GROMACS .gro file of C-alpha atoms in nm:
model
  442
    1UNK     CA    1  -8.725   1.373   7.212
    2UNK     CA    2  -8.701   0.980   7.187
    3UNK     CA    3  -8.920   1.003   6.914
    4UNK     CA    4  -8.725   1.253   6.717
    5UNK     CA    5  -8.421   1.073   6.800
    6UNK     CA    6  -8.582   0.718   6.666
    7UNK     CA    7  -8.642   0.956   6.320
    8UNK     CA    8  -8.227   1.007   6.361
    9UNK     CA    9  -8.151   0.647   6.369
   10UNK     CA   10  -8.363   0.595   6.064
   11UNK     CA   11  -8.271   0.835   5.849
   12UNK     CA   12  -7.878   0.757   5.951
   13UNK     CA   13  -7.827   0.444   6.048
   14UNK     CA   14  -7.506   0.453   6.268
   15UNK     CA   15  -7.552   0.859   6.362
   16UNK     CA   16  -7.558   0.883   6.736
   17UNK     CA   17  -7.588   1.168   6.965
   18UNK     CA   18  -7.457   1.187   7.316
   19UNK     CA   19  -7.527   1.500   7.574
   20UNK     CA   20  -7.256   1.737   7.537
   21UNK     CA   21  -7.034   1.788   7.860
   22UNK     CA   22  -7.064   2.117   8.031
   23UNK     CA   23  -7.333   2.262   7.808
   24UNK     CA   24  -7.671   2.340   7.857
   25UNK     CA   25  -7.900   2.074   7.959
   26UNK     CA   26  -8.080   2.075   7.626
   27UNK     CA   27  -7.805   2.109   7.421
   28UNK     CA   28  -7.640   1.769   7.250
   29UNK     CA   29  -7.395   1.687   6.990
   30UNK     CA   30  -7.479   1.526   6.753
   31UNK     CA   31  -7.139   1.331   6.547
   32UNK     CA   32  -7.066   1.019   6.311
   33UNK     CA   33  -6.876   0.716   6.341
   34UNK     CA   34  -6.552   0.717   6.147
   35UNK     CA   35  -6.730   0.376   5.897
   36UNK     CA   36  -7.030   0.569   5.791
   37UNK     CA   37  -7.055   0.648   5.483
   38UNK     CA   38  -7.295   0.949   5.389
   39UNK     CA   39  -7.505   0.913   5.043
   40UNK     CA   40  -7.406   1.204   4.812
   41UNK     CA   41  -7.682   1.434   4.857
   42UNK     CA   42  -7.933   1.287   5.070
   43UNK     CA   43  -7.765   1.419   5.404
   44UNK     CA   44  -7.823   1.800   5.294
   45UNK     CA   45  -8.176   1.798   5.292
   46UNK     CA   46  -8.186   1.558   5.548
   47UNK     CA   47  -7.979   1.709   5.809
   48UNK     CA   48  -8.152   2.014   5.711
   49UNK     CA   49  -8.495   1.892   5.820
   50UNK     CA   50  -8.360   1.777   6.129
   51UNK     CA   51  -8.184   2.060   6.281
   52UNK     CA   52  -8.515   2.300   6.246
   53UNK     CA   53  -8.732   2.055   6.417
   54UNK     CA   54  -8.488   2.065   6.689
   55UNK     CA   55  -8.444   2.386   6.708
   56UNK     CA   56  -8.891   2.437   6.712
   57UNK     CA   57  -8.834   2.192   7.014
   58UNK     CA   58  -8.616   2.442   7.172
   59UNK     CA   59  -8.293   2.200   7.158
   60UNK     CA   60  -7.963   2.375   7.050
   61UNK     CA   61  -7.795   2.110   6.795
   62UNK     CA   62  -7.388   2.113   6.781
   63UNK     CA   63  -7.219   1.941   6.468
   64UNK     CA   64  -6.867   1.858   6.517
   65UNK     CA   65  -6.713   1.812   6.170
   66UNK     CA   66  -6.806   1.436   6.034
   67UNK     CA   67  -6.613   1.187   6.049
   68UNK     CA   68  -6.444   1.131   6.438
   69UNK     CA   69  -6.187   0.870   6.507
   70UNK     CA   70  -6.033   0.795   6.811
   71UNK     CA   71  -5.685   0.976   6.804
   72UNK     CA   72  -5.456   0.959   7.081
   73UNK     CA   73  -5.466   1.258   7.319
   74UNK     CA   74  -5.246   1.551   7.173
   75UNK     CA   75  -5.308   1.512   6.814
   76UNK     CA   76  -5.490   1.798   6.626
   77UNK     CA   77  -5.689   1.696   6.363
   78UNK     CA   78  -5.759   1.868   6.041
   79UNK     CA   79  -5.784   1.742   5.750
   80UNK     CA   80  -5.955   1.448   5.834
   81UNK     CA   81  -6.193   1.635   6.002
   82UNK     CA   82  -6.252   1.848   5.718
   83UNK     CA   83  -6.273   1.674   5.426
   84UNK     CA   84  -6.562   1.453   5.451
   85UNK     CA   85  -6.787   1.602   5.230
   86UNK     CA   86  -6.883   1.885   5.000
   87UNK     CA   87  -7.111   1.978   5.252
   88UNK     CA   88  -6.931   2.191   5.483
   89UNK     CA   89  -7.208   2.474   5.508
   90UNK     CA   90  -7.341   2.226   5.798
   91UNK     CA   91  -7.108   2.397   6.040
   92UNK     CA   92  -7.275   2.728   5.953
   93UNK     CA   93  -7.490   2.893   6.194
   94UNK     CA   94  -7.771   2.836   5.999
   95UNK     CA   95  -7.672   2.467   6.197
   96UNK     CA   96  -7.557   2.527   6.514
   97UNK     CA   97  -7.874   2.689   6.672
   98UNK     CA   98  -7.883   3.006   6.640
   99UNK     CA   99  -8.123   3.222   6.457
  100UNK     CA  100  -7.890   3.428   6.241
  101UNK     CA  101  -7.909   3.306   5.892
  102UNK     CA  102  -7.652   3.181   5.649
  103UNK     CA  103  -7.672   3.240   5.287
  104UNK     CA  104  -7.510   3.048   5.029
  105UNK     CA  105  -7.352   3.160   4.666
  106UNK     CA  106  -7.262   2.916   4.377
  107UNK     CA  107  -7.104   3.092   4.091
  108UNK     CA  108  -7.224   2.735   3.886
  109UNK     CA  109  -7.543   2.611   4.015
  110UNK     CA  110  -7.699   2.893   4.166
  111UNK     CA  111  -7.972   3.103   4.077
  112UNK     CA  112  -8.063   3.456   4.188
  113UNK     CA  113  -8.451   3.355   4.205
  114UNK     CA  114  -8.408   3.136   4.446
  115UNK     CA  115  -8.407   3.265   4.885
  116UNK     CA  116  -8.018   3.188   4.873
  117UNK     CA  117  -8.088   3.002   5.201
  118UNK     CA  118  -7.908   2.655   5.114
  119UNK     CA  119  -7.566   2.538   5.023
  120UNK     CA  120  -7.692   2.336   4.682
  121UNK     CA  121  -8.078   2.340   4.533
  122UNK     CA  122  -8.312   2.152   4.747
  123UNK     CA  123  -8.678   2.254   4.638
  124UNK     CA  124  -8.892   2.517   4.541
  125UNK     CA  125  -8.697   2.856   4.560
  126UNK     CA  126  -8.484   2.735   4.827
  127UNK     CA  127  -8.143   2.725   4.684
  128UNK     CA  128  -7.796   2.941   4.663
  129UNK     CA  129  -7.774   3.264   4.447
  130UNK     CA  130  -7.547   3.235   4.161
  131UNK     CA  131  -7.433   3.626   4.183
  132UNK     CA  132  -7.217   3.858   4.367
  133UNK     CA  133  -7.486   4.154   4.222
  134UNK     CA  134  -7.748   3.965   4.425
  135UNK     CA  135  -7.546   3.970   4.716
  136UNK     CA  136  -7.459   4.305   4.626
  137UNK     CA  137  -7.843   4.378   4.630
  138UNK     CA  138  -7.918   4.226   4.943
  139UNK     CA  139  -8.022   4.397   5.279
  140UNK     CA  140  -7.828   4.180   5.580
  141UNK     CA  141  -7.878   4.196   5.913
  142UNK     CA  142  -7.627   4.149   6.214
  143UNK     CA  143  -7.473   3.842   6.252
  144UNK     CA  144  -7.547   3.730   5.912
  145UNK     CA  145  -7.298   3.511   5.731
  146UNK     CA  146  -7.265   3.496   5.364
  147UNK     CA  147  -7.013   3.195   5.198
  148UNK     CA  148  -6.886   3.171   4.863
  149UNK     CA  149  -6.862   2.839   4.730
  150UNK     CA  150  -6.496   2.684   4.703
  151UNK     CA  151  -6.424   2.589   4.336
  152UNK     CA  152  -6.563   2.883   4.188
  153UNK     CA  153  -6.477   3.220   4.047
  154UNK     CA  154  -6.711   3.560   4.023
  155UNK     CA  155  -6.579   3.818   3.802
  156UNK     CA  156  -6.751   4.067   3.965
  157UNK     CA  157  -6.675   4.321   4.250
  158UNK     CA  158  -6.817   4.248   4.624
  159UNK     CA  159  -6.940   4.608   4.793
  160UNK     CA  160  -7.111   4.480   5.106
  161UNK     CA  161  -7.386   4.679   5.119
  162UNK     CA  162  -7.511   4.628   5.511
  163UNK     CA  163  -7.327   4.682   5.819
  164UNK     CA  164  -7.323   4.424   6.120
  165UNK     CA  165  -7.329   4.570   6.482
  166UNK     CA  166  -7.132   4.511   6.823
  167UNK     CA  167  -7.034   4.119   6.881
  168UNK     CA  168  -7.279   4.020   6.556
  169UNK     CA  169  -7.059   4.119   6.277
  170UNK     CA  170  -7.171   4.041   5.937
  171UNK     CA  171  -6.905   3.756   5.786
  172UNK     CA  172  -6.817   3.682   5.390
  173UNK     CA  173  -6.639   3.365   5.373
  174UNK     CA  174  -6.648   3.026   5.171
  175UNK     CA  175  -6.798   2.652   5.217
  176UNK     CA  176  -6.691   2.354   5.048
  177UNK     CA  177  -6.378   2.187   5.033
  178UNK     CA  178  -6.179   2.252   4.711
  179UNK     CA  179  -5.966   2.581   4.659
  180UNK     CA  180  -6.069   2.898   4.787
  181UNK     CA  181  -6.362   3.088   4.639
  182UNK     CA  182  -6.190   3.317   4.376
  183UNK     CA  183  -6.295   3.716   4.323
  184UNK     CA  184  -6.174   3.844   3.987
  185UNK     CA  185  -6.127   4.187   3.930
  186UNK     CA  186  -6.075   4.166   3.590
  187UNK     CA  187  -6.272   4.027   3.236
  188UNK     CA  188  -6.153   3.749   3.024
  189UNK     CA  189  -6.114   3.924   2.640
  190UNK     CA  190  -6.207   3.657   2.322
  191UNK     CA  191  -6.330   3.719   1.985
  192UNK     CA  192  -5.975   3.888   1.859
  193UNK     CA  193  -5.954   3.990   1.539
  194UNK     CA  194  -5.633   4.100   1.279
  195UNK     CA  195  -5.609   4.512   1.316
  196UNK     CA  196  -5.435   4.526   1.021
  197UNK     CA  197  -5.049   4.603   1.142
  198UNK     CA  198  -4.840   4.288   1.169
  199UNK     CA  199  -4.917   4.123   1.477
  200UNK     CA  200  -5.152   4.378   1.658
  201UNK     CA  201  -5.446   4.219   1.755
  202UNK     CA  202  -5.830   4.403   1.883
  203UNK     CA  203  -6.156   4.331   2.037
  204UNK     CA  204  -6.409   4.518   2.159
  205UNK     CA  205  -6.406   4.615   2.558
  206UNK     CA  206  -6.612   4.910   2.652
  207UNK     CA  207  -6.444   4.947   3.009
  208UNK     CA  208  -6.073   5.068   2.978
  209UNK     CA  209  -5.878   4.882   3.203
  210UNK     CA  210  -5.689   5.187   3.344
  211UNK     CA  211  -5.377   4.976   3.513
  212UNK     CA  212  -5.313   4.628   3.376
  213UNK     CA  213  -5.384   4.359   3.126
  214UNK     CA  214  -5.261   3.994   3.208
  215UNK     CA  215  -5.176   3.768   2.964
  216UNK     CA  216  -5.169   3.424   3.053
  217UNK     CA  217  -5.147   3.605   3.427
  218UNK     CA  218  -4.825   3.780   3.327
  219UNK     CA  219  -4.879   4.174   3.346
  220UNK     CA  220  -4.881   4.337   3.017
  221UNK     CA  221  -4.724   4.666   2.951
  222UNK     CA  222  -4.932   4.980   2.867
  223UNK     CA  223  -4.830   5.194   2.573
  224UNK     CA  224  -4.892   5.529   2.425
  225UNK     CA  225  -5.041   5.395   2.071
  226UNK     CA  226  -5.168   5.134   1.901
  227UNK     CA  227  -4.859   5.158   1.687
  228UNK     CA  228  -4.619   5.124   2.005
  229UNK     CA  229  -4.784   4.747   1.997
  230UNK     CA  230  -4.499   4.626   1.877
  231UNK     CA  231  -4.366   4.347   2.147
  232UNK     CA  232  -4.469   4.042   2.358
  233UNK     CA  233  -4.734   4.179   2.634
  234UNK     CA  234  -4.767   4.540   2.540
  235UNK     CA  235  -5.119   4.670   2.477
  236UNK     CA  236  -5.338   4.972   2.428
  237UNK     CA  237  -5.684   5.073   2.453
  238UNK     CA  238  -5.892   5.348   2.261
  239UNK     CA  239  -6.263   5.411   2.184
  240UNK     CA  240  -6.398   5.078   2.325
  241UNK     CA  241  -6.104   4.886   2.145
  242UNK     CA  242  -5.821   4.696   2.318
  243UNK     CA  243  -5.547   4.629   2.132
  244UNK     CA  244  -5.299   4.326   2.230
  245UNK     CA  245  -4.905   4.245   2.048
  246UNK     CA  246  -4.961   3.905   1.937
  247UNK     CA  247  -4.773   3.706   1.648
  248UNK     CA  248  -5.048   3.442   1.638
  249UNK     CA  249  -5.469   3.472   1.722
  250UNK     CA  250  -5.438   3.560   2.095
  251UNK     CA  251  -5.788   3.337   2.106
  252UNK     CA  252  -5.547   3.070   2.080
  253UNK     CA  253  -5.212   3.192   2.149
  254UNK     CA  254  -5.303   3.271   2.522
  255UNK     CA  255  -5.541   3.023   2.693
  256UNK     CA  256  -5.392   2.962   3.064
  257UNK     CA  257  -5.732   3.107   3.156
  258UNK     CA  258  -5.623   3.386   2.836
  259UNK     CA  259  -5.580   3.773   2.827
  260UNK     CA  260  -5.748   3.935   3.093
  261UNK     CA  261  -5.830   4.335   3.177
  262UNK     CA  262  -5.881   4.433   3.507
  263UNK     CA  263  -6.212   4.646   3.456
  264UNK     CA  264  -6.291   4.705   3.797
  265UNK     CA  265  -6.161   4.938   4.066
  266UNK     CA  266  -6.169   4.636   4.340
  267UNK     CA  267  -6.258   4.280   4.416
  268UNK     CA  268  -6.378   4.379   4.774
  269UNK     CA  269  -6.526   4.714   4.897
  270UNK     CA  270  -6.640   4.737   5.232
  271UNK     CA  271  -6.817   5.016   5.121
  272UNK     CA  272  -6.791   5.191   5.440
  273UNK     CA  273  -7.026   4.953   5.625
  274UNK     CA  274  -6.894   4.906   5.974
  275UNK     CA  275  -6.871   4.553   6.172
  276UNK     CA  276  -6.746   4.319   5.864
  277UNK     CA  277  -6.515   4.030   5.867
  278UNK     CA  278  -6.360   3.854   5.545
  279UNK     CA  279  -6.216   3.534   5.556
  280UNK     CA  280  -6.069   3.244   5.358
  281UNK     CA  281  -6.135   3.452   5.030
  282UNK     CA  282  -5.889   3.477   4.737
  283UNK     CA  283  -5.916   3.860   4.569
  284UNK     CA  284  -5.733   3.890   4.225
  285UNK     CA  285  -5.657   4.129   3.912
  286UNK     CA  286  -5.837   4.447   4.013
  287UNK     CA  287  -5.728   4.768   3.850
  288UNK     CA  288  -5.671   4.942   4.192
  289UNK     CA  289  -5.727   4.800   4.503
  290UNK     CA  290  -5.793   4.439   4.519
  291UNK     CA  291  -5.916   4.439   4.902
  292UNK     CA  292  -6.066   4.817   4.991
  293UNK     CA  293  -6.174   4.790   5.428
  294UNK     CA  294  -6.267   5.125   5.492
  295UNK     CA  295  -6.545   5.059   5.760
  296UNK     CA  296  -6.489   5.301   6.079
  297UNK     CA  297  -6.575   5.000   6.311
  298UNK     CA  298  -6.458   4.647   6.308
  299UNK     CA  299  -6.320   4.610   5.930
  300UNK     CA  300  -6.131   4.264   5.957
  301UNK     CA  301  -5.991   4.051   5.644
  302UNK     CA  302  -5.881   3.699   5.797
  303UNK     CA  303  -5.708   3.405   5.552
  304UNK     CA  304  -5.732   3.632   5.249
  305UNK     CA  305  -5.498   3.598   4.979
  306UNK     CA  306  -5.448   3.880   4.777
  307UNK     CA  307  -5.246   3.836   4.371
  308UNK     CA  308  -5.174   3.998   4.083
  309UNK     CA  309  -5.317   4.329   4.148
  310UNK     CA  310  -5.300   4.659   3.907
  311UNK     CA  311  -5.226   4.870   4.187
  312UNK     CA  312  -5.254   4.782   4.546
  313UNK     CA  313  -5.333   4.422   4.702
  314UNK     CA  314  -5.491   4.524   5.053
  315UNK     CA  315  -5.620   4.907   5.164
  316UNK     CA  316  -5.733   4.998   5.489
  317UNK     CA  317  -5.828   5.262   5.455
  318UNK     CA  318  -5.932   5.352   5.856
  319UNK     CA  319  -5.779   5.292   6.204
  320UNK     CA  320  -6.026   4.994   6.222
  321UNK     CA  321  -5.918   4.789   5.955
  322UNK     CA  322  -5.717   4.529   6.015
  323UNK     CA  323  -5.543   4.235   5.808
  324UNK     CA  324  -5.440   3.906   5.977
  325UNK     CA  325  -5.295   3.594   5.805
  326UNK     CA  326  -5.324   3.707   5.485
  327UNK     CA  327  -5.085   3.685   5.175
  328UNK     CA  328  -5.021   4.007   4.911
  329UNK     CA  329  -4.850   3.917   4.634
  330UNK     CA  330  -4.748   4.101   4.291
  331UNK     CA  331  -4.888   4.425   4.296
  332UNK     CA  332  -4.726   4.763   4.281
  333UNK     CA  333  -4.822   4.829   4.647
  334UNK     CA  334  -4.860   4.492   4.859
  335UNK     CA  335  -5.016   4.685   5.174
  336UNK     CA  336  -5.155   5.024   5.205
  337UNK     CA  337  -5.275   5.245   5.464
  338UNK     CA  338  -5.310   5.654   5.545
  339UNK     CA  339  -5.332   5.566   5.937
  340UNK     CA  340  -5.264   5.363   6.218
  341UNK     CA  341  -5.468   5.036   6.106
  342UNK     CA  342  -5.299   4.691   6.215
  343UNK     CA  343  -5.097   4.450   6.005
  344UNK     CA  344  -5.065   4.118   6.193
  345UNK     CA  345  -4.940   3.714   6.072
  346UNK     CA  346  -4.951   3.850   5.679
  347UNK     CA  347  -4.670   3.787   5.423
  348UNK     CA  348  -4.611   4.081   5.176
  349UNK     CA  349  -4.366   3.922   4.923
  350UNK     CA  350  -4.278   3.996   4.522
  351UNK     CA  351  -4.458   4.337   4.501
  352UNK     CA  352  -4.303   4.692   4.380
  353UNK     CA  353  -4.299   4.843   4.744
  354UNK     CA  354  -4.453   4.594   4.994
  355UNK     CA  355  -4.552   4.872   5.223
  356UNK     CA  356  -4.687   5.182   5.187
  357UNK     CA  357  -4.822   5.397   5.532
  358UNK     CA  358  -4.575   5.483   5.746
  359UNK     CA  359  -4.860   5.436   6.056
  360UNK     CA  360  -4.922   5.108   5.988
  361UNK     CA  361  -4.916   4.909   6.314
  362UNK     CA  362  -4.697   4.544   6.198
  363UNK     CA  363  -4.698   4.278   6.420
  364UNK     CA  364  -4.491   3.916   6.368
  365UNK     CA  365  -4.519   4.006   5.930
  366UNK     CA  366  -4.280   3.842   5.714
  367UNK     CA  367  -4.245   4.112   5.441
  368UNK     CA  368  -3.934   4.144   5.190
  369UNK     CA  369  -3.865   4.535   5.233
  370UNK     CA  370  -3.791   4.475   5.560
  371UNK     CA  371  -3.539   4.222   5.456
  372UNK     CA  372  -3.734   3.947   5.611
  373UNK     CA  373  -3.626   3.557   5.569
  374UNK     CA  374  -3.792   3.406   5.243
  375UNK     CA  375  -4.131   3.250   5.338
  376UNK     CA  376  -4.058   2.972   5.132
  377UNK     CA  377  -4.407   2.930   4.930
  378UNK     CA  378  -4.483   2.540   4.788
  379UNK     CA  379  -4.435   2.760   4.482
  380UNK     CA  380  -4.447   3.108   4.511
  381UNK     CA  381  -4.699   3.299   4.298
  382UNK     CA  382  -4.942   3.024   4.278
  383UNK     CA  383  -4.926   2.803   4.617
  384UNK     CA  384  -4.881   2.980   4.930
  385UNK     CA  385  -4.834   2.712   5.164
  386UNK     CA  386  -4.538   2.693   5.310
  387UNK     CA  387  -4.266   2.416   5.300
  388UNK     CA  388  -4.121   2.232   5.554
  389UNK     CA  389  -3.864   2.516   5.725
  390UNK     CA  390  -4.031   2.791   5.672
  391UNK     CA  391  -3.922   3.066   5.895
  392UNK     CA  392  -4.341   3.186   5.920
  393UNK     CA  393  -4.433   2.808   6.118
  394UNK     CA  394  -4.479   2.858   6.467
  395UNK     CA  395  -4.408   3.242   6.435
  396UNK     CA  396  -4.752   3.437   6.435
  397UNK     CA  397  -4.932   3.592   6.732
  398UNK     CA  398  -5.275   3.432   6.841
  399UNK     CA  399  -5.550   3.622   6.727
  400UNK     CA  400  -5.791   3.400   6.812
  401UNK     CA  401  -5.853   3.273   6.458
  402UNK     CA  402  -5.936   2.871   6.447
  403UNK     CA  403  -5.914   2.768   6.046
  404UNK     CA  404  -5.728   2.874   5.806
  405UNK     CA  405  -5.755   2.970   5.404
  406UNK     CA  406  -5.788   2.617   5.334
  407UNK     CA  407  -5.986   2.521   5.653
  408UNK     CA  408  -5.739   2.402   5.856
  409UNK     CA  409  -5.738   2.398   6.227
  410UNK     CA  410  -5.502   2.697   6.345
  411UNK     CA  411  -5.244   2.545   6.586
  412UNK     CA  412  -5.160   2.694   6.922
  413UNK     CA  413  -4.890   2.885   6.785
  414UNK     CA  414  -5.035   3.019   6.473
  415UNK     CA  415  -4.826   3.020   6.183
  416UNK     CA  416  -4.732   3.375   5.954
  417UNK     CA  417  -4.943   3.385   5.652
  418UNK     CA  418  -5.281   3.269   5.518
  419UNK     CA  419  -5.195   2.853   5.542
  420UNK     CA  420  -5.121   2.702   5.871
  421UNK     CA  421  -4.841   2.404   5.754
  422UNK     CA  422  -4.982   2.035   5.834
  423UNK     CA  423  -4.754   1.767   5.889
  424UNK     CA  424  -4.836   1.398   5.843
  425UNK     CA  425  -4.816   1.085   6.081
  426UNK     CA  426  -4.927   0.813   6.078
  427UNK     CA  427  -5.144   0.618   6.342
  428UNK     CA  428  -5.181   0.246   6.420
  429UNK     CA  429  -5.481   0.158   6.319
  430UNK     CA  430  -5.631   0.447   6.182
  431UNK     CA  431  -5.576   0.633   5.828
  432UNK     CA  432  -5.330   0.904   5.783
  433UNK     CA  433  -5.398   1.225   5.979
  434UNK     CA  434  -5.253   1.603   5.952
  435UNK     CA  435  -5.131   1.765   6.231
  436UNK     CA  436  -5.083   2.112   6.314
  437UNK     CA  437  -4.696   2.120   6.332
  438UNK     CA  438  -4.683   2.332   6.678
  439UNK     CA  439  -4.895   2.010   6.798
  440UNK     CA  440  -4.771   1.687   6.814
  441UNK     CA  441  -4.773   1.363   7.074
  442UNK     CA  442  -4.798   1.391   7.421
   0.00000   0.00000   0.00000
């Protein structure tokens, strides 16, 4: 081991690594002063290289999130903890020793030809998959995790197509540090052309999109004809043909991301498979059901935030689904459910009927049929954080979630909703930190 750890000191500098208290005797932690500076992509391969000789050596390796100042006893720390680097996938279990495997997806610089095994390309095949039809295509096994990269958006629908098993549940959730991986149920519609009638607009889209068009993300209204196209938003669709009201090229007209159809039935779809948890995901603009858990055991969604959905935000479908700390917002159903599944820390705001399933189990929701308080969003339909007096801080059930949708540390009264609200201090000698606001000084 001192010769492995003489390979640490040269490869980091100031990295140190002290035995971990009241773990097993070869077990150690391995952390970095709060002055080091990593290089911007030499770590990942590095660290890489590291942990699996450790782990051939039969050492389990335990990375605390980079970088860790001294903070006075009491304080929970979050965002400096979590915003170090890009290169968050290090906490994965592919990193912590264990032997299930972690694989990575990046909508940008990924590639399906390549094992899907790292975070960002590093040699050979060994890279992310660019795809949610390779993950799609994939064959898990228990315990497996599979991240999304934050930043990025799939227009594609997620059917997980393995189940996990007892205590080794297979998890979809994201890596990074920018905004939440993004899930699009819909298709972004260009190339318009002049249909001949004032303003009425077409382009070719061989997948009717059943419930909803979006333009600009406001929800269009359906009509009976092409000749009922006769106001702002209102479309129709015939023969492979959408047809858009538009007094000006809607390639130009609409471009805040543009006129969108929502082509497919969901953005998740359990697909029946049964030990599956989904967390810190955001699921938008599906024709039906943006979030469909219909596994029969063990069908979680943690963190999720669910918008702008043609029909419903989140299904569960059985008595083992279960939604906790998520958002549903601005659909015609916010929540659904035939049976008794659970409910639990989730805000259903600004939808037709928030709730529909009269067996729904609701624990400590803030939902707007029920004539609950306003959360009081940062800004409601595009950030769900909460402000400062928010009636959902402080007043969630522990489910024994630890981070939030944005990676946050979950304080020890967990807040309603998918963000946990950070407050900031200040302390002497050190750079700002965020603190859970049920935590403070002792």
């Amino acid at each position: 081991m001192k010769t492995l750890w003489h390979k640490i000191r040269a490869w980091f500098g100031g990295l140190f690594r002290h035995k971990a208290k009241s773990l097993p005797a070869e077990t150690f932690k391995v952390g970095v002063p709060q002055a080091w500076t990593p290089p911007p992509s030499e770590p990942v391969q590095i660290i890489e290289q590291l942990v699996q000789k450790m782990k051939r050596l039969g050492v389990t390796v335990l990375f605390p999130k980079p970088p860790e100042p001294e903070i006075p006893e009491g304080f929970l720390v979050s965002e400096w903890d979590y915003d170090w680097s890009p290169h968050d996938y290090m906490w994965g279990p592919n990193f912590l020793g264990g032997s299930d495997p972690s694989y990575y997806v990046d909508a940008t610089s990924g590639n399906d030809t390549w094992d899907g095994l790292a975070p960002e390309y590093v040699s050979g095949t060994n890279g992310p998959w660019k795809t949610i039809a390779k993950v799609n295509a994939a064959s898990f096994s228990a315990g497996d995790y599979v991240y999304f990269k934050k930043g990025e958006t799939w227009r594609e629908q997620l059917t997980v197509p393995s189940s996990g098993s007892s205590g080794l549940p297979i998890t979809f959730g994201a890596y990074g540090t920018r905004d939440a991986p993004r899930i699009n149920g819909s298709d972004l519609i260009t190339t318009w052309s002049a249909q001949g009638e004032p303003n009425i607009w077409q382009a070719a889209l061989t997948t009717e999109p059943e419930t909803t068009v979006w333009f600009d993300g406001t929800r269009g209204t359906k009509v009976a004809s092409v000749a009922l196209c006769n106001g702002a938003n209102k479309w129709y669709w015939e023969a492979n043909v959408l047809y858009v009201y538009s007094t000006s090229d809607p390639d130009t007209a609409y471009t805040n991301p543009g006129i969108e159809a929502s082509v497919r039935a969901s953005c998740l779809f359990t697909n029946g498979m049964d030990y599956i948890i989904v967390e810190k995901l955001h699921f938008e603009k599906s024709s039906w059901s943006n979030v469909y858990m219909n596994g029969a055991t063990q069908s979680e969604v943690n963190y999720c935030i669910s918008l702008n959905g043609g029909d419903i935000g989140i299904r569960l479908q059985t008595a083992a689904s279960k939604a906790q700390n998520c958002v549903a917002y601005n659909h015609v159903t916010g929540v659904y459910s035939p049976v008794a599944a659970s409910l639990t820390n989730s805000i259903v705001w600004n939808n037709t009927d928030d709730i529909l399933g009269a067996s729904i189990i609701k624990t400590t929701n803030i939902i707007e049929d029920d004539s609950d308080p306003d959360p009081l969003f940062v800004s409601a339909g595009t950030d769900f954080d909460l402000q400062a007096g928010s009636p959902c801080i402080n007043a969630g059930t522990d489910v024994g979630l630890t981070r939030d949708y944005a990676g946050h540390i979950v304080a020890a009264l967990p807040d309603i909703g998918a963000y946990e609200h950070m407050g900031v201090a200040t302390v002497s000698g050190h750079a700002a930190v965020h603190l859970g606001m049920g935590m403070g000084m002792t």
